[in-house]
Amino acid sequence: MKAKRRGVVVTEEAWDLRLFIVDNQPRSTAAIKNLKHVCETYLANRCNVEVVDLAIHPEMAKIEQIVVIPTLQKLNPRPQKILVGDFSVEANVLRGLGIEQKE
Amino acid sequence: MPVLHKAPTGIRGLDEITGGGLPRGRPTLVYGAAGSGKTLFGMEFLVRGATLFNEPGVFMSFEETEPELATNVSSLGFDVNSLIKANKLSIDHVVVERSEIEETGEYDLEGLFVRLNSAIESIKAKRVVLDTVEVLFSGLSNTGIIRAELRRLFRWLKDKGVTTIVTGERGGETMLTRHNLEEYVSDCVIFLDNRVTEQLSTRRLRIVKYRGSSHSTNEFPFIIDETGLIVMPVTEVRLNYPVSTERVSTGIPRLDEMLGGKGYLKGSSILISGMVGTGKTSMAAHFVEAACRKGISCLYIAYEEAPDQIIRNMRSIGIDLEPSVKKGLLKYHALRASEQGLEKHLLIMQQSVLKFNPDIVIVDAITDFGTTGSPLEVRQMVLRLVDFFKMKGITAFFTSMSSRADLEETGVGLSSAFDTWIHLGNVTGNLERNRTLVIIKSRGMAHSNQVREFLLTDKGVQLKDIYTNATGAFMGSARLSQMATDQLAASARAENIASRERGVEEKRRALEERINAMRADFEAEIREIKLAISQEKARDKSLSTGDKTLTEHRRMKS
């Protein structure tokens, strides 16, 4: 059940991601933009990203053990992973998400 | 210049040495090696703040989980859970696990700020503890970001006006802390140390820095007991004690006599030194028993023997301490010296004294501390102890084990600390050991300089004059035999004199008898002579009468 797209192998199942940001700071905006790019490029139509603004839901920070902003939780598919940063280093994003790159 | 406000920590002793607590509204760095007590320090700061000063607090733990923390500090009598329920305390366990995190670019620690802020706001916290933020350095790779964010965090905490404790691991040679936290926290820095020597740990606290506040740079011993941290201010030995001229009996009448007729000075420090078995504890027992009989309360801190054992042993020499114990006048505190560090001992003794508030304290024996610290440390501790007792006006009675009989030594090299020093010696000779007692010094009173023989009888301690004659001084059985010999010789001499006196008398009687006999002879002779004379006279008379008759007769015839 693997689709090949630009040398990248991904599973067909849906991807559930949760992104934690605080306010609409430049870094948060950049993170959303970079993540969107990755999703569109590698996970088209299978990417559900929930954005949690801790300025609105501060209690979530403790519950979800958030220290670093931005933090992305990869909930599905397993294994779960935590990515931090503004997703500007694409190779690390792909490694973090477990998207194998085949050259 | 703005006044530096301080937030009392409630940690016993710490507020005294910091002149009121930590800088209010500012961060303080508390650093030390693992196990030095940083976490407990922080937790007590919050618990005391919440309970004593109505200042709720947030504990942000980067290492221990909330249940772990609650359990660890419950042994100190802190009921963290009920404080949390009462909204006086909030604990947040922060997990940053490097192996689970993929770093994909620029980031900040805004999540931490959000958590801290919501915790502070939820309970209106005035205090914050971060234990220990250094964990971030191992959880995240971009140290540049962490440094910048920590700098921002401390500034933010200052702006919030919360009094913060930041804990840190002790660093190498060039830095106080491993990640140079001192760079961000510049107001107050406290170092906690836990030194282990010969299996005994001694905790110490030092205020490395306290901006805008005078502070002592001394190391202060502290302990962690079942009630939390206790820092012990090292009182400089003050010499303005309340001085008393009242006396307390030693319990040994003869010794009272030797000490100017009245005994020890009230509120003074007394040292009884001597080798094992010289009667130090017996001296203490006499003192205690006599005091309790007068209603004076005594605390007996026993390091060598169990209380029951002391009571039994003392009964064998006729001192019954049990009634005093029953009356509540005598309290025993038995400890084993090696069980605790020196500081803890000092503290336990001080606490015990404060609780019982006795007039007299016996410490039997101070030399037992020699096993728990260096001679210098022991000396310092004894000085502080003596100082403490003097400040409280307590008559302190210390025993000290000497290592050699002939050596008059305090055992702790501290003769100046004691007002009265009595040495119990052993003199061996004639196949026996005899105990001696001598007052080496006794400030503020005339006292005997005589060595006395010290006897332990079934009626307690007895002091005897040492027997001296022209040939020497004698003690023990030698004293008795010499006394007997001398007595025998004396009686022989007395006999001799008496018999000679009798001889003279006899001679006198003989002389008188002879005189009487001679007088009798003489008188008899005189009587005979007189008789003869009177007979002669009588014949003469009759002769002349005869002549006359004859003449007359002749006249008639013629």
XYZ file of C-alpha atoms in Angstrom:
661
model
C 0.000 0.000 0.000
C 2.702 2.441 -0.830
C 2.493 5.279 -3.243
C 5.511 6.661 -4.967
C 5.794 10.353 -5.390
C 8.998 12.169 -6.245
C 11.091 9.426 -4.738
C 9.324 9.585 -1.396
C 7.585 6.607 0.106
C 4.637 7.313 2.378
C 1.795 5.190 3.671
C -1.689 5.729 2.390
C -3.322 6.158 5.782
C -4.329 9.532 7.195
C -1.821 11.652 9.030
C -2.922 13.297 12.260
C -0.690 16.141 13.321
C -1.109 18.659 16.095
C 0.773 21.909 16.044
C 1.222 24.072 19.128
C 1.872 27.752 18.682
C 1.508 30.885 20.764
C -0.248 33.824 19.196
C 0.411 34.751 15.632
C 4.072 35.407 16.160
C 6.250 35.496 13.047
C 7.790 32.162 13.961
C 4.365 30.566 14.319
C 3.302 31.918 10.970
C 6.498 30.644 9.400
C 5.977 27.240 10.988
C 2.467 26.958 9.645
C 3.645 27.975 6.204
C 6.548 25.487 6.212
C 4.417 22.650 7.533
C 1.763 23.333 4.951
C 4.405 23.054 2.297
C 5.631 19.701 3.574
C 2.094 18.368 3.842
C 1.179 19.464 0.393
C 4.332 18.121 -1.093
C 4.515 14.731 0.609
C 1.165 14.055 2.214
C -1.362 15.582 -0.125
C -4.950 15.177 1.059
C -4.002 12.864 3.854
C -2.800 15.452 6.336
C -4.998 16.611 9.239
C -3.277 19.376 11.124
C -4.843 20.663 14.302
C -3.401 23.985 15.387
C -3.532 24.730 19.111
C -2.854 28.277 20.198
C -1.564 28.140 23.757
C -2.408 31.786 24.212
C -6.013 30.651 24.051
C -5.585 27.238 25.679
C -2.703 27.657 28.105
C -3.760 24.603 30.114
C -2.872 22.457 27.112
C 0.804 23.275 27.565
C 0.988 21.336 30.822
C -1.285 18.541 29.678
C 0.656 17.977 26.473
C 4.116 18.645 27.960
C 4.836 21.562 25.657
C 8.011 23.514 26.335
C 9.237 24.486 22.933
C 7.255 26.526 20.448
C 6.474 25.543 17.796
C 5.947 21.876 18.704
C 4.375 19.384 16.349
C 2.932 16.117 17.606
C 2.727 13.351 15.058
C -0.138 11.303 16.455
C -0.759 9.042 13.483
C 0.610 6.996 11.947
C 2.606 5.342 14.701
C 5.217 5.711 16.069
C 4.318 9.038 17.632
C 6.942 11.705 17.273
C 7.603 15.192 18.479
C 9.024 17.797 16.186
C 10.066 21.227 17.315
C 11.113 24.283 15.402
C 9.753 26.191 12.469
C 10.173 23.299 9.951
C 12.666 25.278 7.953
C 15.052 22.333 7.716
C 13.039 20.052 5.482
C 15.283 17.024 5.807
C 14.806 17.041 9.561
C 11.068 17.452 9.168
C 10.894 14.416 6.933
C 13.085 12.410 9.261
C 10.974 13.464 12.190
C 7.801 12.503 10.458
C 9.269 9.224 9.328
C 8.920 9.990 5.670
C 11.594 7.978 3.936
C 13.435 9.728 1.209
C 14.730 7.603 -1.605
C 17.178 9.203 -3.914
C 19.044 53.877 46.751
C 15.998 51.635 46.667
C 15.426 49.499 49.676
C 16.105 45.843 49.074
C 13.029 43.946 50.114
C 13.455 40.433 51.307
C 11.165 37.453 51.249
C 11.588 35.293 54.326
C 12.208 31.690 53.362
C 10.888 30.245 56.591
C 13.851 27.893 56.485
C 15.081 27.889 60.045
C 18.344 29.728 60.415
C 18.551 30.919 56.834
C 16.628 34.120 57.373
C 18.939 34.988 60.246
C 22.068 34.708 58.149
C 20.576 36.487 55.145
C 19.174 39.271 57.224
C 15.576 38.479 56.387
C 15.436 36.092 53.467
C 15.959 36.090 49.723
C 15.691 39.156 47.497
C 11.977 39.661 47.002
C 10.737 39.558 43.451
C 14.086 38.402 42.140
C 15.680 35.115 41.248
C 18.145 33.407 43.553
C 20.456 30.693 42.341
C 20.842 27.709 44.638
C 23.468 25.332 43.377
C 25.277 22.247 44.541
C 26.157 18.712 43.610
C 23.579 15.986 43.274
C 22.141 15.150 46.677
C 23.140 18.450 48.243
C 19.549 19.305 49.111
C 18.637 21.759 46.334
C 15.215 20.294 45.663
C 14.309 20.159 49.347
C 15.585 23.693 49.777
C 13.295 24.828 46.991
C 10.341 22.853 48.211
C 10.659 24.087 51.757
C 10.874 27.651 50.455
C 7.491 27.131 48.797
C 5.855 25.162 51.590
C 6.908 27.688 54.237
C 5.908 30.506 51.960
C 2.460 29.022 51.547
C 1.945 28.064 55.169
C 3.761 30.815 57.056
C 3.623 33.853 54.803
C 0.522 33.223 52.733
C 2.557 33.289 49.547
C 1.480 30.545 47.172
C 4.168 29.005 45.043
C 4.812 27.156 41.824
C 7.261 24.304 41.680
C 8.451 23.578 38.207
C 10.314 20.330 38.268
C 12.479 19.267 35.365
C 13.597 16.079 37.005
C 11.220 14.571 39.506
C 7.594 13.843 38.799
C 4.852 15.301 40.950
C 4.203 12.069 42.892
C 7.932 11.581 43.390
C 8.278 15.080 44.765
C 5.269 14.711 47.028
C 6.631 11.461 48.424
C 10.152 12.771 48.863
C 9.095 15.786 50.839
C 6.355 14.067 52.813
C 9.164 12.542 54.873
C 9.926 16.113 55.965
C 6.404 16.605 57.177
C 5.333 18.621 54.152
C 1.851 17.740 53.021
C 2.203 18.803 49.429
C -1.075 17.309 48.276
C -3.244 19.252 50.673
C -1.402 22.446 49.764
C -2.119 21.731 46.119
C -5.803 21.141 46.931
C -5.891 24.427 48.825
C -4.451 26.229 45.808
C -1.367 27.176 47.750
C 1.001 25.139 45.683
C 1.232 24.080 42.091
C 3.624 21.486 40.781
C 4.440 21.085 37.142
C 6.704 18.335 35.952
C 8.392 19.363 32.727
C 9.648 16.617 30.456
C 12.104 17.362 27.700
C 13.343 14.105 26.246
C 15.933 14.623 23.569
C 15.541 11.181 22.041
C 11.898 11.860 21.271
C 12.425 15.265 19.754
C 13.342 16.168 16.213
C 14.551 19.724 15.811
C 13.530 21.224 12.503
C 14.569 24.836 12.733
C 14.248 27.903 14.883
C 12.244 27.711 18.063
C 11.790 29.312 21.462
C 10.642 28.229 24.912
C 7.368 30.068 24.851
C 5.607 26.875 25.929
C 7.504 27.015 29.193
C 6.496 30.625 29.683
C 2.876 29.734 29.032
C 2.967 26.910 31.540
C 4.683 28.958 34.168
C 2.412 31.892 33.612
C -0.778 29.888 33.828
C 0.461 28.138 36.971
C 1.361 31.471 38.574
C -1.929 33.040 37.610
C -4.034 30.071 38.692
C -2.957 30.307 42.327
C -1.731 33.903 42.413
C 1.748 32.626 43.150
C 4.341 34.855 44.732
C 7.093 32.279 44.665
C 8.551 30.081 41.979
C 11.094 27.296 42.035
C 12.726 26.021 38.857
C 14.428 22.702 39.597
C 16.534 22.550 37.527
C 16.321 24.358 34.209
C 19.688 22.970 33.203
C 17.896 19.867 32.062
C 16.899 21.916 29.019
C 20.505 21.866 27.893
C 20.480 18.119 27.654
C 16.988 17.982 26.153
C 17.610 20.424 23.339
C 20.615 20.870 21.128
C 20.540 24.574 20.371
C 22.260 26.036 23.407
C 22.234 29.488 21.857
C 18.456 29.467 21.908
C 18.307 28.072 25.445
C 20.658 30.739 26.754
C 18.710 33.512 25.160
C 15.456 32.067 26.394
C 16.714 31.625 29.961
C 17.859 35.205 29.986
C 14.393 36.185 28.823
C 12.807 33.867 31.413
C 14.617 35.414 34.365
C 13.826 38.897 33.180
C 10.211 37.876 32.763
C 10.132 36.411 36.291
C 11.544 39.659 37.641
C 8.883 41.597 35.785
C 6.257 39.314 37.273
C 7.647 40.187 40.691
C 7.805 36.597 41.865
C 10.561 35.535 44.225
C 12.297 32.723 42.409
C 14.739 30.005 43.263
C 16.624 28.541 40.347
C 18.578 25.439 41.169
C 21.711 24.405 39.362
C 24.237 21.627 39.297
C 27.642 22.493 40.601
C 30.015 23.278 37.770
C 33.677 22.758 37.108
C 36.550 24.938 38.108
C 35.766 28.073 36.188
C 31.993 28.108 36.603
C 29.803 27.865 39.656
C 27.209 25.857 37.785
C 27.587 23.490 34.922
C 25.725 25.731 32.494
C 26.808 29.040 33.918
C 23.389 29.947 35.328
C 25.114 32.502 37.526
C 25.370 34.600 34.405
C 21.621 35.248 34.509
C 21.024 35.265 38.226
C 23.043 38.037 39.719
C 21.201 39.023 42.863
C 21.748 36.150 45.193
C 23.718 32.940 44.904
C 23.704 30.202 47.530
C 25.914 27.157 47.495
C 24.929 23.877 49.111
C 27.580 21.347 49.889
C 27.425 17.834 51.186
C 30.755 16.511 52.277
C 31.176 12.949 53.300
C 34.045 12.084 55.549
C 34.318 8.666 57.082
C 30.810 7.742 56.074
C 29.343 10.760 57.773
C 27.917 13.528 55.747
C 28.085 17.137 56.752
C 25.939 19.594 54.894
C 27.022 23.159 54.524
C 25.528 26.264 53.053
C 27.363 29.343 51.872
C 26.032 32.588 50.550
C 28.314 33.177 47.616
C 26.764 36.458 46.684
C 23.968 38.696 47.854
C 23.833 41.923 45.974
C 22.973 44.934 48.031
C 22.910 43.065 51.274
C 25.559 42.393 53.826
C 25.947 38.715 54.421
C 28.329 36.396 56.101
C 30.678 34.531 53.795
C 31.037 31.767 56.333
C 29.980 28.273 55.631
C 26.983 27.411 57.684
C 26.296 23.847 58.609
C 22.795 22.707 57.956
C 20.886 19.536 58.368
C 17.841 17.962 56.880
C 15.776 16.269 59.513
C 12.182 15.124 59.721
C 11.003 18.723 59.918
C 12.955 20.123 57.012
C 16.147 22.095 56.626
C 17.792 23.770 59.552
C 20.698 26.102 59.017
C 22.807 26.728 62.060
C 24.170 30.194 62.381
C 27.666 29.928 63.745
C 27.471 32.277 66.649
C 30.701 34.098 67.066
C 31.792 33.276 70.560
C 30.282 36.107 72.482
C 31.670 36.937 75.841
C 28.825 38.937 77.275
C 27.127 36.093 79.037
C 24.905 36.666 81.987
C 27.269 35.973 84.861
C 26.063 34.413 88.055
C 27.640 34.175 91.450
C 25.163 31.567 92.574
C 26.531 28.165 93.347
C 25.304 24.640 92.787
C 26.469 21.749 94.888
C 28.628 19.137 93.259
C 26.735 16.531 95.242
C 29.975 15.596 96.965
C 30.307 17.572 100.232
C 34.050 17.282 100.321
C 34.332 18.564 96.745
C 32.056 21.474 97.566
C 34.513 22.296 100.312
C 37.389 22.173 97.883
C 35.530 24.557 95.583
C 35.423 27.376 98.068
C 32.913 25.569 100.217
C 29.953 25.851 97.879
C 30.359 23.905 94.656
C 30.258 24.839 90.993
C 29.287 28.271 89.724
C 25.811 28.371 88.294
C 25.833 28.843 84.538
C 29.472 27.890 84.241
C 30.966 25.161 82.117
C 32.569 22.282 83.929
C 34.896 19.692 82.515
C 35.672 16.421 84.209
C 38.520 14.701 82.460
C 39.991 11.323 83.145
C 40.708 7.936 81.710
C 38.199 5.174 81.456
C 36.936 4.057 84.850
C 38.140 7.039 86.820
C 34.656 7.980 87.980
C 33.571 10.688 85.553
C 30.043 9.402 85.217
C 29.810 8.972 88.979
C 30.727 12.630 89.397
C 27.982 13.504 86.944
C 25.493 11.301 88.767
C 26.262 12.953 92.110
C 25.828 16.358 90.586
C 22.537 15.426 88.947
C 21.141 13.664 91.964
C 21.917 16.541 94.317
C 20.460 19.047 91.881
C 17.253 17.081 91.344
C 16.781 16.790 95.084
C 16.639 20.573 95.135
C 14.186 20.633 92.254
C 16.746 21.702 89.651
C 16.056 20.142 86.264
C 18.766 18.253 84.419
C 19.220 16.980 80.906
C 21.648 14.110 80.651
C 22.995 13.594 77.149
C 24.586 10.172 77.201
C 26.801 9.046 74.374
C 28.434 6.081 75.980
C 25.843 4.236 77.976
C 22.151 3.615 77.835
C 20.121 5.445 80.491
C 19.045 2.219 82.190
C 22.621 1.133 82.395
C 23.699 4.401 83.964
C 20.872 4.219 86.503
C 21.775 0.643 87.408
C 25.482 1.370 87.661
C 24.942 4.424 89.792
C 22.680 2.503 92.117
C 25.637 0.213 92.828
C 27.498 3.154 94.278
C 24.490 4.304 96.245
C 23.157 6.977 93.905
C 19.544 6.437 92.946
C 18.610 8.500 89.933
C 15.316 6.853 89.249
C 13.167 9.065 91.519
C 14.505 12.122 89.698
C 13.583 10.578 86.360
C 10.109 9.763 87.673
C 9.649 13.280 88.959
C 10.478 14.528 85.503
C 13.439 16.523 86.740
C 15.994 14.321 85.064
C 15.692 13.570 81.397
C 18.012 11.300 79.485
C 18.880 11.694 75.867
C 20.900 8.738 74.722
C 22.658 8.932 71.392
C 25.359 7.114 69.601
C 28.013 9.517 68.458
C 28.779 7.781 65.211
C 25.179 7.834 64.073
C 25.174 11.463 63.052
C 27.451 14.120 61.762
C 28.770 16.737 64.146
C 26.364 19.392 63.048
C 23.430 17.156 63.533
C 24.641 16.339 67.015
C 24.939 19.974 67.879
C 21.507 20.585 66.549
C 19.922 17.623 68.264
C 21.427 18.756 71.552
C 20.269 22.303 71.047
C 16.774 21.167 70.161
C 16.649 18.837 73.097
C 17.747 21.668 75.373
C 15.219 24.084 73.930
C 12.457 21.542 74.363
C 13.227 20.554 77.932
C 14.703 23.838 79.101
C 16.893 22.362 81.841
C 19.018 24.206 84.405
C 21.828 21.719 84.062
C 23.044 19.781 81.063
C 25.415 16.831 81.264
C 27.277 15.810 78.133
C 28.889 12.423 78.699
C 31.293 12.469 76.929
C 32.408 15.192 74.531
C 35.360 13.114 73.384
C 32.930 10.772 71.668
C 32.633 13.333 68.916
C 36.247 12.741 68.044
C 35.066 9.862 65.932
C 32.760 12.020 63.874
C 34.904 14.946 62.897
C 38.374 16.392 62.679
C 39.852 17.794 65.906
C 39.294 21.303 64.617
C 35.657 20.621 63.847
C 35.141 19.002 67.228
C 36.719 21.987 68.926
C 34.520 24.379 67.053
C 31.488 22.394 67.920
C 32.354 22.192 71.604
C 32.963 25.918 71.633
C 29.599 26.537 70.079
C 27.960 24.172 72.471
C 29.583 25.824 75.483
C 28.591 29.156 74.035
C 25.024 28.052 73.560
C 24.735 26.776 77.136
C 26.244 29.955 78.525
C 23.855 32.133 76.606
C 21.017 30.155 78.107
C 22.507 30.356 81.595
C 22.711 26.600 81.782
C 25.281 24.947 83.998
C 27.009 22.628 81.573
C 28.860 19.596 82.801
C 31.052 17.808 80.291
C 32.989 14.643 80.757
C 36.016 13.949 78.647
C 37.966 10.784 78.176
C 41.696 11.222 78.465
C 43.961 8.893 76.608
C 46.641 8.773 79.252
C 46.329 8.755 82.996
C 49.177 11.091 83.715
C 48.087 13.570 81.111
C 45.878 16.346 82.223
C 44.112 17.000 78.976
C 40.662 18.168 77.996
C 40.577 15.653 75.176
C 39.393 18.378 72.872
C 42.214 20.859 73.311
C 39.959 23.495 74.687
C 40.732 24.231 78.295
C 39.824 27.886 77.901
C 36.222 26.996 77.145
C 35.729 25.571 80.605
C 35.438 27.479 83.844
C 36.042 24.592 86.135
C 38.250 21.720 85.175
C 38.626 18.727 87.419
C 40.927 15.910 86.464
C 40.455 12.392 87.712
C 43.649 10.412 87.690
C 44.871 6.939 88.281
C 47.902 6.159 90.357
C 49.178 2.646 90.034
C 51.412 1.130 92.696
C 51.472 -1.694 95.239
C 49.588 -3.874 92.748
C 46.594 -1.581 92.741
C 45.199 1.469 91.040
C 44.013 4.348 93.062
C 41.831 7.156 91.882
C 42.753 10.738 92.469
C 40.997 14.011 92.002
C 42.536 17.393 91.491
C 41.000 20.718 90.584
C 43.102 21.985 87.732
C 41.300 25.265 87.590
C 38.138 26.902 88.741
C 37.499 30.424 87.636
C 35.952 32.885 90.003
C 36.453 31.021 93.243
C 39.083 30.073 95.747
C 39.750 26.404 95.410
C 41.922 23.723 96.850
C 45.075 22.736 95.032
C 45.380 19.458 96.907
C 45.233 16.125 95.194
C 42.615 14.043 96.935
C 42.110 10.357 96.922
C 38.875 9.565 95.157
C 37.001 6.561 96.481
C 33.981 4.951 94.894
C 32.117 3.397 97.789
C 28.643 1.949 98.078
C 27.678 5.321 99.485
C 28.978 7.180 96.509
C 32.124 9.143 95.907
C 34.251 9.923 98.926
C 37.254 12.152 98.917
C 40.045 11.432 101.340
C 43.097 13.415 102.183
C 46.134 11.681 100.934
C 48.155 10.386 103.920
C 51.550 11.925 104.168
C 54.350 11.422 106.636
C 58.048 12.183 106.659
C 58.703 9.356 104.215
C 56.102 10.184 101.556
C 52.443 10.269 100.456
C 50.247 7.221 100.588
C 46.966 6.240 98.962
C 44.692 3.249 98.905
C 45.829 0.223 100.846
C 49.248 1.783 101.132
C 47.583 4.644 102.925
C 45.825 2.234 105.235
C 48.897 0.090 105.915
C 51.130 3.079 106.388
C 48.565 4.531 108.727
C 48.495 1.215 110.631
C 52.262 0.945 110.767
C 52.564 4.480 111.918
C 49.877 3.897 114.475
C 51.618 0.805 115.796
C 54.895 2.646 116.137
C 53.118 5.449 117.858
C 51.471 3.172 120.357
C 54.761 1.413 121.052
C 56.324 4.734 121.738
C 53.443 5.688 123.952
C 53.869 2.412 125.853
C 57.522 3.107 126.305
C 56.868 6.546 127.677
C 54.184 5.251 129.990
C 56.437 2.517 131.349
C 59.254 4.965 131.907
C 56.867 7.245 133.630
C 55.785 4.341 135.755
C 59.482 3.641 136.582
C 60.012 7.191 137.733
C 56.961 6.939 139.855
C 58.191 3.738 141.373
C 61.554 5.243 142.059
C 59.938 8.180 143.649
C 57.841 5.890 145.758
C 60.891 3.833 146.724
C 62.745 6.989 147.584
C 59.894 8.205 149.651
C 59.618 4.865 151.314
C 63.263 5.016 152.158
C 62.929 8.558 153.355
C 59.989 7.507 155.455
C 61.881 4.522 156.824
C 64.886 6.692 157.605
C 62.636 9.215 159.200
C 61.008 6.447 161.216
C 64.460 5.162 162.251
C 65.475 8.625 163.054
C 62.434 9.227 165.105
C 62.792 5.926 166.841
C 66.416 6.798 167.672
C 65.397 10.223 168.797
C 62.749 8.675 170.970
C 65.304 6.258 172.457
C 67.814 9.019 173.001
C 65.199 11.163 174.616
C 64.193 8.242 176.818
C 67.762 7.652 177.799
C 68.231 11.316 178.549
C 65.130 11.413 180.706
C 66.254 8.297 182.537
C 69.606 9.862 183.116
C 67.980 12.977 184.360
C 65.745 10.973 186.639
C 68.761 9.135 188.174
C 70.550 12.386 188.646
C 67.653 13.750 190.538
C 67.271 10.762 192.743
C 70.947 10.788 193.456
C 70.875 14.354 194.575
C 67.831 13.640 196.688
C 69.699 10.734 198.283
C 72.654 12.949 199.118
C 70.450 15.402 200.794
C 68.814 12.719 202.835
C 72.173 11.341 203.641
C 73.452 14.709 204.705
C 70.435 15.305 206.808
C 70.863 11.873 208.187
C 74.454 12.488 208.958
C 73.564 15.765 210.574
C 71.313 14.030 212.933
C 73.890 11.621 214.010
C 76.525 14.115 214.582
